[in-house]
Structures are given as structure tokens and as C-alpha cells.
Amino acid sequence: KVVAREEAKYLLDESQSAPSDFGTSKWNVSGLPCAIDVHVRGAPVVLHRYALKSANDCPGRDPARWTLWGVESSGQAHKLHSVDQRGVWPGRWQWREWKVSVARAFLHFRISIDANNGENCTQLGQLKLFGESSKGALGDHVCIK
């Protein structure tokens, strides 16, 4: 039996791997624009970099234009990074990483996706956020709501 888990919360699932008889974990949503909201547990974090993994199928669903925002508790968003490029991922289950140069701490981050590679839905395989460069991904310190 194949099980598809396509909710945003699975973007942080580090146990996820390539498709198998047990299915895949990924995020898939219809329509554009769309967004992923990530909340930090504990103290605010300064992001140094972030990574996105392409999903298991359909390159047309890959994000092509997005912005990473740091969001204040008041709701005011601050642009941390943006990408506008079709064909970002060379294949399926591929990681790409970007540096964040804005040194400001936030408890809430949002990735707003405005375009993909032409399909009617958008998908990602996984998401990682990195704070201090000497430490690994934030993992258990963040959640998607």
C-alpha cells in the first residue's frame, strides 16, 4: 500500500527519503500564490541559510519564484531572500541551499511562492532552516502551522 503524506508539516520530516512501497512525505498544494509558515520554539533565531529539497515527481510543480520573509509578532514582514529562476532543481529529491544575509532574529518565517514551473499545484520534498553556521538545521526547534 502506498501512502502519500502531502501536508506542510512533513517538510520538516528528517526521516523522509526517496519514494518506496511505504510512500513519500512532501508538501503539495493547489493554486498560486501559496505560503509555508514556520514558527520557532523558544528564543528568536537569526537565519544564516536555508535549504529546499525537490519532491519525488513532476518538475513542473517545483517552485520557481519565492521570497523568504522574517515576520514580526505584529505581522510586519521583512524580506530575507528571494529567488526567481525556473529549473532550480536538476532532478528529483535534490537539495538546494541559499544564504541569508539579513542578521535579524525572528520567531516566525514565511516562504511565499508566487510561481512554479507551469503546473496547477506546487510541491516541495523537504525544508531545512539553519541558524548559527556552527550548528546543524533547527529541526526540533521549529514547527509548521
N, CA, C and O atoms as CSV, one atom per row, in Angstrom:
chain,resi,resn,atom,element,x,y,z
A,1,LYS,N,N,0.844,-1.188,0.000
A,1,LYS,CA,C,0.000,0.000,0.000
A,1,LYS,C,C,0.884,1.245,0.000
A,1,LYS,O,O,1.797,1.366,0.817
A,2,VAL,N,N,0.610,2.159,-0.911
A,2,VAL,CA,C,1.367,3.400,-0.993
A,2,VAL,C,C,0.613,4.485,-0.239
A,2,VAL,O,O,-0.582,4.691,-0.447
A,3,VAL,N,N,1.332,5.173,0.637
A,3,VAL,CA,C,0.737,6.242,1.430
A,3,VAL,C,C,1.403,7.555,1.045
A,3,VAL,O,O,2.621,7.687,1.158
A,4,ALA,N,N,0.629,8.515,0.597
A,4,ALA,CA,C,1.163,9.832,0.260
A,4,ALA,C,C,0.818,10.788,1.391
A,4,ALA,O,O,-0.352,11.004,1.705
A,5,ARG,N,N,1.844,11.352,1.991
A,5,ARG,CA,C,1.652,12.338,3.049
A,5,ARG,C,C,2.079,13.674,2.467
A,5,ARG,O,O,3.274,13.932,2.326
A,6,GLU,N,N,1.125,14.525,2.127
A,6,GLU,CA,C,1.434,15.727,1.373
A,6,GLU,C,C,1.064,17.007,2.114
A,6,GLU,O,O,0.678,17.996,1.489
A,7,GLU,N,N,1.176,16.997,3.423
A,7,GLU,CA,C,0.878,18.174,4.226
A,7,GLU,C,C,2.169,18.928,4.529
A,7,GLU,O,O,3.255,18.350,4.498
A,8,ALA,N,N,2.044,20.225,4.823
A,8,ALA,CA,C,3.208,21.069,5.085
A,8,ALA,C,C,4.063,20.551,6.229
A,8,ALA,O,O,5.286,20.682,6.186
A,9,LYS,N,N,3.446,19.962,7.258
A,9,LYS,CA,C,4.225,19.507,8.417
A,9,LYS,C,C,5.285,18.488,8.033
A,9,LYS,O,O,6.284,18.357,8.740
A,10,TYR,N,N,5.101,17.765,6.940
A,10,TYR,CA,C,6.070,16.768,6.519
A,10,TYR,C,C,7.320,17.381,5.895
A,10,TYR,O,O,8.296,16.670,5.657
A,11,LEU,N,N,7.310,18.673,5.629
A,11,LEU,CA,C,8.504,19.331,5.110
A,11,LEU,C,C,9.664,19.273,6.100
A,11,LEU,O,O,10.823,19.355,5.694
A,12,LEU,N,N,9.373,19.134,7.376
A,12,LEU,CA,C,10.408,19.075,8.409
A,12,LEU,C,C,10.760,17.648,8.809
A,12,LEU,O,O,11.548,17.444,9.733
A,13,ASP,N,N,10.188,16.656,8.126
A,13,ASP,CA,C,10.379,15.245,8.452
A,13,ASP,C,C,11.748,14.779,7.966
A,13,ASP,O,O,11.920,14.478,6.785
A,14,GLU,N,N,12.721,14.719,8.876
A,14,GLU,CA,C,14.081,14.344,8.501
A,14,GLU,C,C,14.219,12.858,8.195
A,14,GLU,O,O,15.234,12.440,7.638
A,15,SER,N,N,13.225,12.053,8.544
A,15,SER,CA,C,13.297,10.623,8.258
A,15,SER,C,C,12.869,10.324,6.825
A,15,SER,O,O,13.012,9.197,6.350
A,16,GLN,N,N,12.346,11.332,6.144
A,16,GLN,CA,C,11.849,11.146,4.783
A,16,GLN,C,C,12.982,10.794,3.836
A,16,GLN,O,O,14.092,11.311,3.962
A,17,SER,N,N,12.704,9.932,2.906
A,17,SER,CA,C,13.693,9.564,1.897
A,17,SER,C,C,12.988,9.417,0.562
A,17,SER,O,O,11.830,9.804,0.408
A,18,ALA,N,N,13.689,8.862,-0.384
A,18,ALA,CA,C,13.109,8.675,-1.714
A,18,ALA,C,C,11.875,7.776,-1.626
A,18,ALA,O,O,11.699,7.060,-0.640
A,19,PRO,N,N,11.024,7.810,-2.649
A,19,PRO,CA,C,9.798,7.008,-2.633
A,19,PRO,C,C,10.092,5.522,-2.428
A,19,PRO,O,O,11.124,5.008,-2.859
A,20,SER,N,N,9.177,4.864,-1.776
A,20,SER,CA,C,9.301,3.425,-1.555
A,20,SER,C,C,7.896,2.832,-1.560
A,20,SER,O,O,6.927,3.518,-1.887
A,21,ASP,N,N,7.790,1.573,-1.202
A,21,ASP,CA,C,6.480,0.939,-1.100
A,21,ASP,C,C,5.645,1.572,0.006
A,21,ASP,O,O,4.427,1.398,0.052
A,22,PHE,N,N,6.306,2.308,0.897
A,22,PHE,CA,C,5.601,2.929,2.008
A,22,PHE,C,C,5.165,4.358,1.688
A,22,PHE,O,O,4.561,5.021,2.531
A,23,GLY,N,N,5.464,4.837,0.482
A,23,GLY,CA,C,5.028,6.163,0.084
A,23,GLY,C,C,6.084,7.220,0.303
A,23,GLY,O,O,7.259,6.921,0.515
A,24,THR,N,N,5.643,8.461,0.248
A,24,THR,CA,C,6.556,9.585,0.376
A,24,THR,C,C,5.962,10.625,1.305
A,24,THR,O,O,4.765,10.620,1.592
A,25,SER,N,N,6.809,11.499,1.759
A,25,SER,CA,C,6.364,12.665,2.507
A,25,SER,C,C,6.776,13.883,1.699
A,25,SER,O,O,7.934,14.008,1.299
A,26,LYS,N,N,5.843,14.764,1.464
A,26,LYS,CA,C,6.139,16.003,0.760
A,26,LYS,C,C,4.999,16.968,1.013
A,26,LYS,O,O,3.991,16.612,1.624
A,27,TRP,N,N,5.163,18.169,0.547
A,27,TRP,CA,C,4.120,19.188,0.637
A,27,TRP,C,C,3.636,19.447,-0.778
A,27,TRP,O,O,4.439,19.657,-1.687
A,28,ASN,N,N,2.334,19.432,-0.962
A,28,ASN,CA,C,1.731,19.666,-2.278
A,28,ASN,C,C,0.466,20.481,-2.053
A,28,ASN,O,O,-0.384,20.108,-1.244
A,29,VAL,N,N,0.341,21.599,-2.772
A,29,VAL,CA,C,-0.807,22.478,-2.599
A,29,VAL,C,C,-1.273,22.983,-3.968
A,29,VAL,O,O,-0.458,23.230,-4.856
A,30,SER,N,N,-2.566,23.130,-4.125
A,30,SER,CA,C,-3.129,23.645,-5.383
A,30,SER,C,C,-3.151,25.166,-5.361
A,30,SER,O,O,-3.330,25.787,-4.313
A,31,GLY,N,N,-2.967,25.747,-6.527
A,31,GLY,CA,C,-3.102,27.188,-6.686
A,31,GLY,C,C,-1.875,27.979,-6.280
A,31,GLY,O,O,-1.023,27.517,-5.521
A,32,LEU,N,N,-1.817,29.187,-6.813
A,32,LEU,CA,C,-0.756,30.145,-6.502
A,32,LEU,C,C,-1.391,31.501,-6.279
A,32,LEU,O,O,-2.426,31.767,-6.890
A,33,PRO,N,N,-0.855,32.368,-5.461
A,33,PRO,CA,C,0.308,32.137,-4.625
A,33,PRO,C,C,-0.016,31.207,-3.465
A,33,PRO,O,O,-1.180,30.951,-3.154
A,34,CYS,N,N,1.056,30.702,-2.826
A,34,CYS,CA,C,0.908,29.850,-1.649
A,34,CYS,C,C,2.052,30.166,-0.691
A,34,CYS,O,O,3.022,30.825,-1.067
A,35,ALA,N,N,1.935,29.694,0.541
A,35,ALA,CA,C,2.964,30.016,1.530
A,35,ALA,C,C,3.148,28.884,2.525
A,35,ALA,O,O,2.250,28.073,2.753
A,36,ILE,N,N,4.340,28.854,3.112
A,36,ILE,CA,C,4.694,27.928,4.177
A,36,ILE,C,C,5.089,28.788,5.368
A,36,ILE,O,O,5.993,29.616,5.256
A,37,ASP,N,N,4.429,28.606,6.502
A,37,ASP,CA,C,4.729,29.372,7.712
A,37,ASP,C,C,5.451,28.484,8.715
A,37,ASP,O,O,4.958,27.418,9.087
A,38,VAL,N,N,6.624,28.935,9.147
A,38,VAL,CA,C,7.447,28.186,10.089
A,38,VAL,C,C,7.578,29.002,11.369
A,38,VAL,O,O,7.904,30.189,11.328
A,39,HIS,N,N,7.324,28.366,12.494
A,39,HIS,CA,C,7.387,29.034,13.796
A,39,HIS,C,C,8.508,28.420,14.630
A,39,HIS,O,O,8.683,27.202,14.665
A,40,VAL,N,N,9.262,29.290,15.298
A,40,VAL,CA,C,10.379,28.869,16.138
A,40,VAL,C,C,9.873,28.614,17.551
A,40,VAL,O,O,9.096,29.399,18.095
A,41,ARG,N,N,10.318,27.516,18.136
A,41,ARG,CA,C,10.018,27.221,19.539
A,41,ARG,C,C,11.167,27.788,20.370
A,41,ARG,O,O,12.327,27.440,20.145
A,42,GLY,N,N,10.851,28.655,21.323
A,42,GLY,CA,C,11.892,29.233,22.171
A,42,GLY,C,C,12.279,30.628,21.713
A,42,GLY,O,O,11.434,31.405,21.268
A,43,ALA,N,N,13.563,30.938,21.825
A,43,ALA,CA,C,14.069,32.277,21.522
A,43,ALA,C,C,14.104,32.535,20.014
A,43,ALA,O,O,14.248,31.600,19.226
A,44,PRO,N,N,13.970,33.810,19.614
A,44,PRO,CA,C,14.079,34.159,18.186
A,44,PRO,C,C,15.408,33.696,17.598
A,44,PRO,O,O,16.407,33.570,18.306
A,45,VAL,N,N,15.401,33.445,16.295
A,45,VAL,CA,C,16.556,32.905,15.589
A,45,VAL,C,C,16.951,33.823,14.438
A,45,VAL,O,O,16.100,34.360,13.728
A,46,VAL,N,N,18.264,33.991,14.271
A,46,VAL,CA,C,18.797,34.655,13.075
A,46,VAL,C,C,19.128,33.543,12.090
A,46,VAL,O,O,19.965,32.689,12.383
A,47,LEU,N,N,18.488,33.540,10.931
A,47,LEU,CA,C,18.786,32.527,9.907
A,47,LEU,C,C,20.051,32.916,9.158
A,47,LEU,O,O,20.241,34.071,8.777
A,48,HIS,N,N,20.923,31.911,8.955
A,48,HIS,CA,C,22.126,32.128,8.157
A,48,HIS,C,C,21.977,31.516,6.768
A,48,HIS,O,O,22.584,31.973,5.799
A,49,ARG,N,N,21.150,30.466,6.697
A,49,ARG,CA,C,20.903,29.816,5.400
A,49,ARG,C,C,19.656,28.950,5.513
A,49,ARG,O,O,19.173,28.672,6.610
A,50,TYR,N,N,19.149,28.533,4.369
A,50,TYR,CA,C,18.015,27.610,4.326
A,50,TYR,C,C,18.184,26.708,3.124
A,50,TYR,O,O,18.896,27.048,2.179
A,51,ALA,N,N,17.529,25.559,3.157
A,51,ALA,CA,C,17.635,24.588,2.073
A,51,ALA,C,C,16.251,24.042,1.752
A,51,ALA,O,O,15.426,23.832,2.640
A,52,LEU,N,N,16.021,23.821,0.478
A,52,LEU,CA,C,14.777,23.232,-0.009
A,52,LEU,C,C,15.126,22.009,-0.850
A,52,LEU,O,O,16.111,22.008,-1.588
A,53,LYS,N,N,14.306,20.973,-0.727
A,53,LYS,CA,C,14.511,19.733,-1.470
A,53,LYS,C,C,13.355,19.558,-2.446
A,53,LYS,O,O,12.191,19.702,-2.073
A,54,SER,N,N,13.682,19.249,-3.691
A,54,SER,CA,C,12.625,18.990,-4.668
A,54,SER,C,C,11.872,17.724,-4.267
A,54,SER,O,O,12.405,16.869,-3.560
A,55,ALA,N,N,10.642,17.620,-4.724
A,55,ALA,CA,C,9.814,16.458,-4.398
A,55,ALA,C,C,10.136,15.289,-5.334
A,55,ALA,O,O,11.070,15.353,-6.134
A,56,ASN,N,N,9.356,14.239,-5.216
A,56,ASN,CA,C,9.636,12.981,-5.907
A,56,ASN,C,C,9.229,12.943,-7.378
A,56,ASN,O,O,9.703,12.081,-8.118
A,57,ASP,N,N,8.363,13.854,-7.818
A,57,ASP,CA,C,7.861,13.765,-9.186
A,57,ASP,C,C,7.526,15.149,-9.733
A,57,ASP,O,O,7.630,16.139,-9.009
A,58,CYS,N,N,7.136,15.230,-10.970
A,58,CYS,CA,C,6.558,16.414,-11.616
A,58,CYS,C,C,7.375,17.698,-11.436
A,58,CYS,O,O,7.004,18.538,-10.616
A,59,PRO,N,N,8.471,17.876,-12.172
A,59,PRO,CA,C,9.275,19.089,-12.090
A,59,PRO,C,C,8.478,20.364,-12.354
A,59,PRO,O,O,8.882,21.442,-11.919
A,60,GLY,N,N,7.353,20.256,-13.059
A,60,GLY,CA,C,6.509,21.420,-13.312
A,60,GLY,C,C,5.890,22.002,-12.058
A,60,GLY,O,O,5.412,23.136,-12.062
A,61,ARG,N,N,5.900,21.220,-10.975
A,61,ARG,CA,C,5.338,21.677,-9.700
A,61,ARG,C,C,6.392,22.356,-8.802
A,61,ARG,O,O,6.048,22.928,-7.768
A,62,ASP,N,N,7.650,22.291,-9.192
A,62,ASP,CA,C,8.708,22.901,-8.380
A,62,ASP,C,C,8.526,24.409,-8.307
A,62,ASP,O,O,8.168,25.032,-9.307
A,63,PRO,N,N,8.764,25.005,-7.149
A,63,PRO,CA,C,8.736,26.469,-7.050
A,63,PRO,C,C,9.768,27.083,-7.998
A,63,PRO,O,O,10.859,26.542,-8.180
A,64,ALA,N,N,9.412,28.208,-8.593
A,64,ALA,CA,C,10.316,28.927,-9.491
A,64,ALA,C,C,10.552,30.362,-9.027
A,64,ALA,O,O,11.581,30.957,-9.346
A,65,ARG,N,N,9.603,30.917,-8.277
A,65,ARG,CA,C,9.767,32.282,-7.751
A,65,ARG,C,C,9.200,32.324,-6.337
A,65,ARG,O,O,8.014,32.070,-6.125
A,66,TRP,N,N,10.061,32.648,-5.370
A,66,TRP,CA,C,9.612,32.719,-3.979
A,66,TRP,C,C,10.426,33.740,-3.205
A,66,TRP,O,O,11.489,34.184,-3.640
A,67,THR,N,N,9.894,34.098,-2.043
A,67,THR,CA,C,10.560,35.008,-1.114
A,67,THR,C,C,10.512,34.404,0.284
A,67,THR,O,O,9.477,33.899,0.719
A,68,LEU,N,N,11.635,34.461,0.977
A,68,LEU,CA,C,11.711,34.070,2.380
A,68,LEU,C,C,11.586,35.343,3.204
A,68,LEU,O,O,12.336,36.298,3.002
A,69,TRP,N,N,10.643,35.352,4.129
A,69,TRP,CA,C,10.376,36.509,4.979
A,69,TRP,C,C,10.622,36.168,6.436
A,69,TRP,O,O,10.401,35.033,6.857
A,70,GLY,N,N,11.076,37.138,7.200
A,70,GLY,CA,C,11.053,37.080,8.655
A,70,GLY,C,C,9.847,37.902,9.070
A,70,GLY,O,O,9.687,39.034,8.612
A,71,VAL,N,N,9.000,37.359,9.923
A,71,VAL,CA,C,7.743,38.027,10.268
A,71,VAL,C,C,7.732,38.390,11.752
A,71,VAL,O,O,7.909,37.533,12.618
A,72,GLU,N,N,7.521,39.668,12.022
A,72,GLU,CA,C,7.426,40.139,13.413
A,72,GLU,C,C,6.099,39.701,14.024
A,72,GLU,O,O,5.179,39.313,13.304
A,73,SER,N,N,6.002,39.761,15.353
A,73,SER,CA,C,4.755,39.393,16.026
A,73,SER,C,C,3.611,40.318,15.624
A,73,SER,O,O,2.445,39.934,15.721
A,74,SER,N,N,3.928,41.533,15.173
A,74,SER,CA,C,2.905,42.476,14.706
A,74,SER,C,C,2.370,42.095,13.330
A,74,SER,O,O,1.355,42.632,12.885
A,75,GLY,N,N,3.059,41.156,12.645
A,75,GLY,CA,C,2.657,40.753,11.302
A,75,GLY,C,C,3.490,41.403,10.208
A,75,GLY,O,O,3.391,41.015,9.044
A,76,GLN,N,N,4.310,42.387,10.564
A,76,GLN,CA,C,5.146,43.047,9.555
A,76,GLN,C,C,6.223,42.081,9.073
A,76,GLN,O,O,6.937,41.476,9.871
A,77,ALA,N,N,6.325,41.949,7.750
A,77,ALA,CA,C,7.273,41.013,7.150
A,77,ALA,C,C,8.495,41.754,6.620
A,77,ALA,O,O,8.394,42.870,6.110
A,78,HIS,N,N,9.655,41.107,6.754
A,78,HIS,CA,C,10.929,41.656,6.288
A,78,HIS,C,C,11.553,40.662,5.322
A,78,HIS,O,O,11.746,39.497,5.671
A,79,LYS,N,N,11.871,41.109,4.109
A,79,LYS,CA,C,12.436,40.226,3.096
A,79,LYS,C,C,13.843,39.802,3.501
A,79,LYS,O,O,14.705,40.636,3.777
A,80,LEU,N,N,14.058,38.481,3.531
A,80,LEU,CA,C,15.365,37.932,3.871
A,80,LEU,C,C,16.098,37.396,2.642
A,80,LEU,O,O,17.327,37.437,2.580
A,81,HIS,N,N,15.344,36.894,1.669
A,81,HIS,CA,C,15.950,36.324,0.463
A,81,HIS,C,C,14.858,36.082,-0.574
A,81,HIS,O,O,13.703,35.850,-0.217
A,82,SER,N,N,15.214,36.134,-1.841
A,82,SER,CA,C,14.243,35.791,-2.883
A,82,SER,C,C,14.942,35.088,-4.041
A,82,SER,O,O,16.135,35.278,-4.280
A,83,VAL,N,N,14.173,34.276,-4.750
A,83,VAL,CA,C,14.649,33.525,-5.911
A,83,VAL,C,C,13.628,33.698,-7.020
A,83,VAL,O,O,12.423,33.627,-6.778
A,84,ASP,N,N,14.106,33.925,-8.234
A,84,ASP,CA,C,13.242,33.994,-9.417
A,84,ASP,C,C,13.979,33.292,-10.550
A,84,ASP,O,O,14.704,33.920,-11.322
A,85,GLN,N,N,13.780,31.967,-10.635
A,85,GLN,CA,C,14.524,31.174,-11.599
A,85,GLN,C,C,13.804,29.862,-11.873
A,85,GLN,O,O,13.572,29.081,-10.950
A,86,ARG,N,N,13.456,29.614,-13.099
A,86,ARG,CA,C,12.864,28.325,-13.457
A,86,ARG,C,C,13.962,27.264,-13.493
A,86,ARG,O,O,15.122,27.564,-13.774
A,87,GLY,N,N,13.582,26.034,-13.209
A,87,GLY,CA,C,14.534,24.928,-13.280
A,87,GLY,C,C,15.604,24.968,-12.196
A,87,GLY,O,O,16.760,24.638,-12.458
A,88,VAL,N,N,15.236,25.367,-10.986
A,88,VAL,CA,C,16.186,25.469,-9.878
A,88,VAL,C,C,16.791,24.107,-9.546
A,88,VAL,O,O,17.981,24.024,-9.240
A,89,TRP,N,N,15.995,23.041,-9.599
A,89,TRP,CA,C,16.460,21.709,-9.229
A,89,TRP,C,C,16.772,20.890,-10.475
A,89,TRP,O,O,15.955,20.831,-11.393
A,90,PRO,N,N,17.951,20.254,-10.520
A,90,PRO,CA,C,18.318,19.451,-11.690
A,90,PRO,C,C,17.624,18.093,-11.737
A,90,PRO,O,O,17.658,17.424,-12.770
A,91,GLY,N,N,16.991,17.671,-10.633
A,91,GLY,CA,C,16.331,16.373,-10.603
A,91,GLY,C,C,15.445,16.239,-9.384
A,91,GLY,O,O,15.227,17.199,-8.646
A,92,ARG,N,N,14.937,15.033,-9.183
A,92,ARG,CA,C,14.048,14.747,-8.055
A,92,ARG,C,C,14.878,14.451,-6.812
A,92,ARG,O,O,15.983,13.917,-6.900
A,93,TRP,N,N,14.324,14.811,-5.641
A,93,TRP,CA,C,14.961,14.633,-4.336
A,93,TRP,C,C,16.326,15.313,-4.288
A,93,TRP,O,O,17.276,14.780,-3.713
A,94,GLN,N,N,16.414,16.492,-4.896
A,94,GLN,CA,C,17.666,17.245,-4.914
A,94,GLN,C,C,17.592,18.417,-3.947
A,94,GLN,O,O,16.605,19.151,-3.928
A,95,TRP,N,N,18.645,18.593,-3.137
A,95,TRP,CA,C,18.735,19.724,-2.220
A,95,TRP,C,C,19.356,20.917,-2.919
A,95,TRP,O,O,20.280,20.764,-3.717
A,96,ARG,N,N,18.851,22.106,-2.621
A,96,ARG,CA,C,19.481,23.390,-2.997
A,96,ARG,C,C,19.492,24.244,-1.746
A,96,ARG,O,O,18.555,24.211,-0.948
A,97,GLU,N,N,20.564,25.010,-1.582
A,97,GLU,CA,C,20.738,25.807,-0.369
A,97,GLU,C,C,21.043,27.263,-0.732
A,97,GLU,O,O,21.720,27.546,-1.720
A,98,TRP,N,N,20.521,28.184,0.102
A,98,TRP,CA,C,20.729,29.611,-0.113
A,98,TRP,C,C,21.148,30.269,1.188
A,98,TRP,O,O,20.694,29.887,2.266
A,99,LYS,N,N,22.023,31.265,1.074
A,99,LYS,CA,C,22.467,32.039,2.238
A,99,LYS,C,C,21.495,33.173,2.501
A,99,LYS,O,O,20.886,33.714,1.578
A,100,VAL,N,N,21.355,33.529,3.780
A,100,VAL,CA,C,20.529,34.657,4.200
A,100,VAL,C,C,21.481,35.696,4.773
A,100,VAL,O,O,22.248,35.398,5.688
A,101,SER,N,N,21.436,36.915,4.241
A,101,SER,CA,C,22.398,37.935,4.672
A,101,SER,C,C,21.822,38.949,5.658
A,101,SER,O,O,22.547,39.821,6.138
A,102,VAL,N,N,20.538,38.846,5.964
A,102,VAL,CA,C,19.913,39.768,6.914
A,102,VAL,C,C,20.078,39.199,8.323
A,102,VAL,O,O,19.521,38.147,8.638
A,103,ALA,N,N,20.836,39.888,9.162
A,103,ALA,CA,C,21.134,39.393,10.513
A,103,ALA,C,C,20.137,39.951,11.525
A,103,ALA,O,O,20.471,40.808,12.342
A,104,ARG,N,N,18.913,39.449,11.451
A,104,ARG,CA,C,17.861,39.876,12.369
A,104,ARG,C,C,17.099,38.636,12.848
A,104,ARG,O,O,16.789,37.745,12.057
A,105,ALA,N,N,16.805,38.589,14.132
A,105,ALA,CA,C,16.159,37.411,14.717
A,105,ALA,C,C,14.634,37.488,14.608
A,105,ALA,O,O,14.039,38.553,14.772
A,106,PHE,N,N,14.019,36.337,14.327
A,106,PHE,CA,C,12.565,36.225,14.211
A,106,PHE,C,C,12.097,34.929,14.854
A,106,PHE,O,O,12.858,33.970,14.988
A,107,LEU,N,N,10.829,34.921,15.249
A,107,LEU,CA,C,10.166,33.719,15.744
A,107,LEU,C,C,9.286,33.077,14.672
A,107,LEU,O,O,8.782,31.969,14.857
A,108,HIS,N,N,9.107,33.773,13.563
A,108,HIS,CA,C,8.195,33.321,12.501
A,108,HIS,C,C,8.848,33.620,11.155
A,108,HIS,O,O,9.293,34.738,10.899
A,109,PHE,N,N,8.894,32.609,10.312
A,109,PHE,CA,C,9.414,32.761,8.951
A,109,PHE,C,C,8.344,32.298,7.979
A,109,PHE,O,O,7.564,31.397,8.288
A,110,ARG,N,N,8.306,32.907,6.815
A,110,ARG,CA,C,7.323,32.537,5.785
A,110,ARG,C,C,8.038,32.442,4.444
A,110,ARG,O,O,8.830,33.312,4.079
A,111,ILE,N,N,7.744,31.377,3.726
A,111,ILE,CA,C,8.191,31.267,2.341
A,111,ILE,C,C,6.957,31.467,1.479
A,111,ILE,O,O,6.051,30.634,1.471
A,112,SER,N,N,6.927,32.578,0.752
A,112,SER,CA,C,5.807,32.901,-0.142
A,112,SER,C,C,6.202,32.512,-1.557
A,112,SER,O,O,7.187,33.018,-2.094
A,113,ILE,N,N,5.438,31.618,-2.154
A,113,ILE,CA,C,5.734,31.131,-3.502
A,113,ILE,C,C,4.736,31.758,-4.472
A,113,ILE,O,O,3.524,31.599,-4.329
A,114,ASP,N,N,5.273,32.475,-5.464
A,114,ASP,CA,C,4.437,33.177,-6.436
A,114,ASP,C,C,4.346,32.475,-7.779
A,114,ASP,O,O,3.415,32.733,-8.544
A,115,ALA,N,N,5.291,31.593,-8.085
A,115,ALA,CA,C,5.280,30.906,-9.385
A,115,ALA,C,C,5.977,29.565,-9.250
A,115,ALA,O,O,6.873,29.383,-8.425
A,116,ASN,N,N,5.537,28.625,-10.092
A,116,ASN,CA,C,6.221,27.342,-10.204
A,116,ASN,C,C,6.609,27.151,-11.670
A,116,ASN,O,O,6.614,28.112,-12.439
A,117,ASN,N,N,6.932,25.925,-12.059
A,117,ASN,CA,C,7.359,25.664,-13.435
A,117,ASN,C,C,6.203,25.330,-14.375
A,117,ASN,O,O,6.402,24.639,-15.374
A,118,GLY,N,N,4.994,25.813,-14.065
A,118,GLY,CA,C,3.896,25.711,-15.007
A,118,GLY,C,C,2.733,24.810,-14.656
A,118,GLY,O,O,1.727,24.830,-15.365
A,119,GLU,N,N,2.816,24.027,-13.607
A,119,GLU,CA,C,1.715,23.139,-13.226
A,119,GLU,C,C,0.658,23.892,-12.424
A,119,GLU,O,O,0.851,25.053,-12.063
A,120,ASN,N,N,-0.467,23.219,-12.148
A,120,ASN,CA,C,-1.554,23.854,-11.377
A,120,ASN,C,C,-1.416,23.645,-9.870
A,120,ASN,O,O,-2.255,24.121,-9.106
A,121,CYS,N,N,-0.369,22.940,-9.429
A,121,CYS,CA,C,-0.090,22.827,-7.999
A,121,CYS,C,C,1.418,22.933,-7.787
A,121,CYS,O,O,2.204,22.812,-8.727
A,122,THR,N,N,1.800,23.160,-6.544
A,122,THR,CA,C,3.201,23.375,-6.187
A,122,THR,C,C,3.594,22.362,-5.119
A,122,THR,O,O,2.783,22.023,-4.258
A,123,GLN,N,N,4.846,21.873,-5.170
A,123,GLN,CA,C,5.275,20.878,-4.210
A,123,GLN,C,C,6.739,21.061,-3.831
A,123,GLN,O,O,7.537,21.607,-4.593
A,124,LEU,N,N,7.065,20.594,-2.642
A,124,LEU,CA,C,8.446,20.519,-2.149
A,124,LEU,C,C,8.606,19.219,-1.377
A,124,LEU,O,O,7.643,18.693,-0.820
A,125,GLY,N,N,9.825,18.708,-1.349
A,125,GLY,CA,C,10.094,17.484,-0.614
A,125,GLY,C,C,10.460,17.717,0.837
A,125,GLY,O,O,10.035,16.964,1.713
A,126,GLN,N,N,11.249,18.759,1.103
A,126,GLN,CA,C,11.685,18.996,2.463
A,126,GLN,C,C,12.225,20.412,2.587
A,126,GLN,O,O,12.569,21.050,1.592
A,127,LEU,N,N,12.294,20.894,3.830
A,127,LEU,CA,C,12.753,22.238,4.154
A,127,LEU,C,C,13.661,22.158,5.373
A,127,LEU,O,O,13.348,21.466,6.341
A,128,LYS,N,N,14.793,22.871,5.325
A,128,LYS,CA,C,15.669,22.977,6.492
A,128,LYS,C,C,16.042,24.443,6.681
A,128,LYS,O,O,16.329,25.154,5.718
A,129,LEU,N,N,16.033,24.883,7.940
A,129,LEU,CA,C,16.458,26.225,8.305
A,129,LEU,C,C,17.693,26.090,9.188
A,129,LEU,O,O,17.757,25.212,10.048
A,130,PHE,N,N,18.672,26.965,8.969
A,130,PHE,CA,C,19.918,26.898,9.721
A,130,PHE,C,C,20.176,28.229,10.414
A,130,PHE,O,O,20.124,29.290,9.792
A,131,GLY,N,N,20.452,28.156,11.702
A,131,GLY,CA,C,20.810,29.340,12.477
A,131,GLY,C,C,22.311,29.530,12.423
A,131,GLY,O,O,22.876,29.667,11.338
A,132,GLU,N,N,22.971,29.543,13.579
A,132,GLU,CA,C,24.416,29.715,13.638
A,132,GLU,C,C,25.104,28.701,12.733
A,132,GLU,O,O,24.742,27.525,12.710
A,133,SER,N,N,26.102,29.175,11.988
A,133,SER,CA,C,26.749,28.318,10.993
A,133,SER,C,C,27.459,27.119,11.606
A,133,SER,O,O,27.697,26.134,10.907
A,134,SER,N,N,27.804,27.170,12.887
A,134,SER,CA,C,28.485,26.045,13.514
A,134,SER,C,C,27.523,24.940,13.943
A,134,SER,O,O,27.964,23.866,14.352
A,135,LYS,N,N,26.234,25.184,13.855
A,135,LYS,CA,C,25.237,24.201,14.278
A,135,LYS,C,C,24.480,23.675,13.065
A,135,LYS,O,O,24.525,24.273,11.990
A,136,GLY,N,N,23.788,22.561,13.239
A,136,GLY,CA,C,23.018,21.966,12.153
A,136,GLY,C,C,21.675,22.650,11.971
A,136,GLY,O,O,21.451,23.752,12.472
A,137,ALA,N,N,20.786,21.983,11.247
A,137,ALA,CA,C,19.439,22.514,10.989
A,137,ALA,C,C,18.678,22.680,12.298
A,137,ALA,O,O,18.950,21.980,13.274
A,138,LEU,N,N,17.728,23.605,12.316
A,138,LEU,CA,C,16.958,23.893,13.521
A,138,LEU,C,C,16.061,22.734,13.932
A,138,LEU,O,O,15.730,22.600,15.110
A,139,GLY,N,N,15.660,21.893,12.978
A,139,GLY,CA,C,14.930,20.656,13.260
A,139,GLY,C,C,13.815,20.772,14.275
A,139,GLY,O,O,12.769,21.355,13.989
A,140,ASP,N,N,14.033,20.216,15.470
A,140,ASP,CA,C,13.007,20.173,16.520
A,140,ASP,C,C,12.670,21.537,17.099
A,140,ASP,O,O,11.713,21.656,17.864
A,141,HIS,N,N,13.435,22.572,16.751
A,141,HIS,CA,C,13.204,23.910,17.292
A,141,HIS,C,C,12.206,24.711,16.460
A,141,HIS,O,O,11.910,25.861,16.784
A,142,VAL,N,N,11.691,24.115,15.396
A,142,VAL,CA,C,10.717,24.808,14.554
A,142,VAL,C,C,9.533,23.897,14.278
A,142,VAL,O,O,9.639,22.675,14.379
A,143,CYS,N,N,8.405,24.501,13.930
A,143,CYS,CA,C,7.219,23.751,13.548
A,143,CYS,C,C,6.489,24.523,12.441
A,143,CYS,O,O,6.666,25.732,12.297
A,144,ILE,N,N,5.694,23.831,11.689
A,144,ILE,CA,C,4.910,24.445,10.623
A,144,ILE,C,C,3.462,24.457,11.071
A,144,ILE,O,O,2.919,23.437,11.497
A,145,LYS,N,N,2.845,25.626,10.970
A,145,LYS,CA,C,1.435,25.759,11.367
A,145,LYS,C,C,0.604,26.149,10.168
A,145,LYS,O,O,-0.611,26.312,10.286
